[in-house]
CSV table of C-alpha atoms in Angstrom, one decimal:
chain,number,residue,atom,x,y,z
A,1,MET,CA,8.4,100.3,60.6
A,2,ARG,CA,9.7,97.4,61.6
A,3,VAL,CA,12.7,97.7,64.0
A,4,ALA,CA,14.8,94.9,65.5
A,5,ILE,CA,16.5,95.9,68.8
A,6,VAL,CA,19.6,93.6,70.0
A,7,GLY,CA,19.9,94.0,73.6
A,8,ALA,CA,16.9,94.0,76.3
A,9,GLY,CA,18.6,95.8,79.2
A,10,ALA,CA,17.3,99.0,80.5
A,11,VAL,CA,18.4,101.0,77.3
A,12,GLY,CA,16.9,98.5,74.7
A,13,ARG,CA,13.4,98.3,76.7
A,14,SER,CA,12.9,102.0,76.9
A,15,ILE,CA,13.7,102.3,73.2
A,16,ALA,CA,11.3,99.6,72.4
A,17,GLY,CA,8.5,101.0,74.4
A,18,GLU,CA,9.0,104.6,73.0
A,19,LEU,CA,8.7,102.9,69.2
A,20,LEU,CA,5.8,101.0,70.0
A,21,ASN,CA,4.3,104.2,71.6
A,22,ASN,CA,5.0,105.9,68.0
A,23,GLY,CA,3.1,103.0,66.1
A,24,HIS,CA,5.9,100.9,65.2
A,25,THR,CA,6.5,97.2,65.1
A,26,VAL,CA,9.2,96.1,67.4
A,27,MET,CA,11.4,92.6,67.9
A,28,LEU,CA,13.6,92.5,70.8
A,29,ILE,CA,16.7,90.1,70.4
A,30,GLU,CA,18.4,89.1,73.9
A,31,LYS,CA,21.0,86.5,74.3
A,32,ASP,CA,20.6,86.4,78.1
A,33,GLY,CA,17.2,84.4,79.2
A,34,ARG,CA,17.6,86.4,82.5
A,35,LYS,CA,16.6,89.5,80.8
A,36,VAL,CA,14.0,88.1,78.5
A,37,ARG,CA,10.9,90.0,80.4
A,38,THR,CA,8.0,89.8,78.1
A,39,ARG,CA,5.7,91.7,80.6
A,40,ALA,CA,8.4,94.6,80.6
A,41,VAL,CA,7.4,95.4,76.8
A,42,PRO,CA,4.2,93.8,76.2
A,43,GLY,CA,3.6,95.0,72.8
A,44,ALA,CA,7.3,93.8,71.3
A,45,GLU,CA,8.2,90.3,69.9
A,46,TRP,CA,10.6,88.5,72.0
A,47,VAL,CA,13.5,86.5,70.7
A,48,GLN,CA,16.1,84.8,73.0
A,49,ALA,CA,19.3,84.2,70.7
A,50,ASP,CA,22.7,85.4,70.3
A,51,ALA,CA,22.8,88.3,67.7
A,52,CYS,CA,26.1,87.7,66.7
A,53,GLU,CA,25.4,84.3,65.2
A,54,VAL,CA,24.0,84.8,61.5
A,55,SER,CA,21.9,81.5,61.9
A,56,SER,CA,20.4,83.0,64.9
A,57,LEU,CA,19.3,86.5,62.9
A,58,GLU,CA,17.9,84.2,59.8
A,59,GLU,CA,15.6,82.6,62.3
A,60,ALA,CA,14.7,85.8,63.6
A,61,GLN,CA,14.2,87.1,59.8
A,62,LEU,CA,16.2,90.5,60.2
A,63,ALA,CA,16.0,91.1,56.8
A,64,THR,CA,12.5,92.0,57.1
A,65,CYS,CA,13.6,94.8,59.6
A,66,ASP,CA,13.8,98.1,58.0
A,67,VAL,CA,15.9,99.3,61.1
A,68,VAL,CA,18.3,97.6,63.5
A,69,VAL,CA,19.6,99.2,66.7
A,70,ALA,CA,22.6,97.6,68.4
A,71,ALA,CA,21.8,98.6,72.0
A,72,THR,CA,24.0,96.0,74.1
A,73,GLY,CA,26.2,97.0,76.7
A,74,ASP,CA,29.0,95.7,74.9
A,75,ASP,CA,30.8,97.5,72.1
A,76,LYS,CA,32.2,94.6,70.5
A,77,ALA,CA,28.7,92.7,70.1
A,78,ASN,CA,27.2,96.1,68.9
A,79,LEU,CA,29.9,96.4,66.1
A,80,VAL,CA,29.4,92.9,65.1
A,81,VAL,CA,25.6,93.0,65.1
A,82,SER,CA,26.1,96.2,62.9
A,83,LEU,CA,28.0,94.7,60.3
A,84,LEU,CA,26.1,91.2,60.1
A,85,ALA,CA,22.5,93.6,59.9
A,86,LYS,CA,24.1,95.5,57.2
A,87,THR,CA,26.4,93.1,55.2
A,88,GLU,CA,24.4,89.9,55.5
A,89,PHE,CA,20.8,91.0,55.9
A,90,ALA,CA,21.1,94.6,53.7
A,91,VAL,CA,19.3,96.4,56.7
A,92,ASN,CA,18.5,99.8,55.5
A,93,ARG,CA,19.5,101.7,58.7
A,94,VAL,CA,21.9,100.7,61.5
A,95,VAL,CA,21.8,102.2,64.8
A,96,ALA,CA,24.5,101.5,67.3
A,97,ARG,CA,24.8,102.5,70.9
A,98,VAL,CA,28.4,103.4,72.0
A,99,LYS,CA,29.1,102.2,75.4
A,100,ASP,CA,32.6,103.5,75.9
A,101,PRO,CA,33.5,106.7,74.2
A,102,ARG,CA,37.0,105.5,73.5
A,103,ASN,CA,35.6,103.1,71.0
A,104,GLU,CA,33.3,105.7,69.2
A,105,TRP,CA,36.4,105.7,66.1
A,106,LEU,CA,35.3,102.3,65.5
A,107,TYR,CA,31.6,102.9,64.5
A,108,THR,CA,31.8,103.7,61.0
A,109,GLU,CA,30.5,102.6,57.7
A,110,ALA,CA,33.0,100.0,57.6
A,111,TRP,CA,31.3,98.5,60.5
A,112,GLY,CA,27.9,99.1,59.0
A,113,VAL,CA,27.0,101.7,61.1
A,114,ASP,CA,24.7,104.9,59.9
A,115,VAL,CA,24.3,106.5,63.2
A,116,ALA,CA,26.4,105.8,66.5
A,117,VAL,CA,25.0,107.1,69.7
A,118,SER,CA,27.2,108.1,72.5
A,119,THR,CA,25.5,109.0,75.7
A,120,PRO,CA,28.0,111.1,77.2
A,121,ARG,CA,28.7,113.0,74.1
A,122,VAL,CA,24.8,113.6,73.6
A,123,LEU,CA,24.4,114.8,77.3
A,124,ALA,CA,27.5,117.0,76.9
A,125,ALA,CA,26.1,118.6,73.6
A,126,LEU,CA,22.5,119.1,75.3
A,127,VAL,CA,24.3,121.0,78.0
A,128,GLU,CA,26.4,123.0,75.8
A,129,GLU,CA,23.2,123.8,73.7
A,130,ALA,CA,21.4,125.0,76.7
A,131,VAL,CA,24.0,127.4,77.5
A,132,THR,CA,25.8,128.4,74.8
A,133,VAL,CA,24.8,131.4,72.7
A,134,GLY,CA,26.6,132.4,69.4
A,135,ASP,CA,28.7,129.1,69.1
A,136,VAL,CA,27.8,126.2,66.7
A,137,VAL,CA,27.0,123.2,69.0
A,138,ARG,CA,26.9,119.7,67.3
A,139,LEU,CA,24.3,117.8,68.6
A,140,MET,CA,24.3,114.4,66.5
A,141,SER,CA,26.3,113.2,63.7
A,142,PHE,CA,25.2,111.0,60.7
A,143,ARG,CA,27.0,108.3,58.9
A,144,LYS,CA,30.4,109.5,60.8
A,145,GLY,CA,30.4,113.1,60.3
A,146,ALA,CA,29.2,113.0,56.6
A,147,ALA,CA,26.3,115.0,58.0
A,148,ASN,CA,25.8,116.8,61.3
A,149,LEU,CA,22.7,118.2,63.0
A,150,VAL,CA,24.3,121.4,64.8
A,151,GLU,CA,22.4,124.5,66.7
A,152,ILE,CA,23.4,128.0,66.8
A,153,THR,CA,21.5,130.5,69.2
A,154,LEU,CA,21.4,134.3,67.7
A,155,ALA,CA,23.3,136.7,70.3
A,156,GLU,CA,21.8,140.0,71.4
A,157,ASN,CA,24.3,141.9,69.1
A,158,THR,CA,23.7,139.7,66.1
A,159,PRO,CA,23.3,141.7,62.9
A,160,TRP,CA,21.0,139.3,61.4
A,161,ALA,CA,18.0,140.5,63.7
A,162,GLY,CA,15.0,141.6,61.5
A,163,ARG,CA,16.7,140.4,58.1
A,164,PRO,CA,14.9,137.8,56.2
A,165,LEU,CA,16.6,134.2,55.9
A,166,ARG,CA,17.2,134.8,52.3
A,167,GLU,CA,19.8,137.2,52.9
A,168,VAL,CA,22.0,134.8,55.0
A,169,PRO,CA,24.7,133.3,52.9
A,170,LEU,CA,24.9,130.0,54.2
A,171,PRO,CA,28.0,127.6,53.4
A,172,ARG,CA,27.7,124.8,51.0
A,173,GLU,CA,26.2,121.6,52.2
A,174,THR,CA,24.2,123.4,54.7
A,175,VAL,CA,20.6,123.3,55.2
A,176,LEU,CA,18.4,125.1,57.9
A,177,THR,CA,16.1,122.5,59.1
A,178,ALA,CA,14.0,124.2,61.9
A,179,MET,CA,13.9,127.5,63.8
A,180,LEU,CA,12.9,127.5,67.7
A,181,ARG,CA,11.5,130.6,69.1
A,182,GLY,CA,10.2,130.7,72.5
A,183,ASP,CA,8.0,127.5,72.6
A,184,ARG,CA,7.3,128.0,68.5
A,185,VAL,CA,8.9,125.7,66.0
A,186,ILE,CA,9.1,127.8,62.8
A,187,THR,CA,9.5,126.0,59.4
A,188,PRO,CA,12.1,128.2,57.8
A,189,THR,CA,10.9,130.1,54.6
A,190,PRO,CA,13.3,132.7,52.7
A,191,ASP,CA,10.8,135.5,53.9
A,192,GLU,CA,11.0,134.8,57.6
A,193,PRO,CA,12.9,137.3,59.6
A,194,LEU,CA,15.1,136.3,62.4
A,195,GLU,CA,15.2,137.5,65.9
A,196,VAL,CA,17.6,137.6,68.8
A,197,GLY,CA,17.4,134.3,70.5
A,198,ASP,CA,16.5,132.3,67.8
A,199,GLU,CA,17.7,128.7,67.9
A,200,LEU,CA,18.5,127.6,64.4
A,201,LEU,CA,19.0,124.0,63.8
A,202,PHE,CA,21.2,123.2,60.8
A,203,VAL,CA,22.1,119.9,59.0
A,204,THR,CA,25.5,120.5,57.6
A,205,HIS,CA,29.0,119.1,57.0
A,206,ALA,CA,31.8,119.2,59.4
A,207,ASP,CA,33.9,121.0,57.2
A,208,VAL,CA,31.8,123.9,57.0
A,209,GLU,CA,30.8,124.5,60.5
A,210,GLU,CA,33.6,127.0,61.4
A,211,GLN,CA,32.2,128.8,58.3
A,212,LEU,CA,28.4,128.7,59.3
A,213,GLN,CA,29.6,130.1,62.8
A,214,GLN,CA,31.5,132.9,60.9
A,215,VAL,CA,28.4,133.5,58.9
A,216,LEU,CA,26.2,134.0,61.7
A,217,SER,CA,28.5,135.7,64.3
A,218,PRO,CA,28.1,139.2,65.5
A,219,THR,CA,30.8,140.4,63.3
A,220,ALA,CA,29.6,138.9,60.3
A,221,LEU,CA,28.3,142.1,58.3
């Protein structure tokens, strides 16, 4: 993919490095000349410009990018970049960093945002995921809750132990994407039996998360 990252601070540079290591083409756009450090991410294309200006994005050929990441430390700038990327340049995927969690409600499709990432929320979710058993933990939201990645760990007293996945009556708009068992990642199949301690990763809708938890609760059967 060709990815444009707006904001070349510590966050933007880290994202760029990861994407380059994964074989993608990266363009870093930074307004502040003091942050343009080509040696910090040598494999990236660097552009010094104000990404909130349409003319700057045209010169950077933003329309050629598959993904835009708005990663500045300013929520206002991230929202403007997201909106321009989606409406003016028809970028397929826009990911935006939420600096202040109080502004997260603004990061919607109306502002061109496909995925909003709030570091405090992600860290809290990872803490919950590590210590919570039997409860649905939301790890990430896509399209502002139209779909969520959630995790649930089967408790010791789960009634589903030893039963195949095909017997689990999953709610509507719910897909089991992966099973984590010890150090294994298991691709779900209808005949795969469940075990105590299995971590199940689902993509589902927020409206049915409570129903999903009821289905997999110790009292479900």
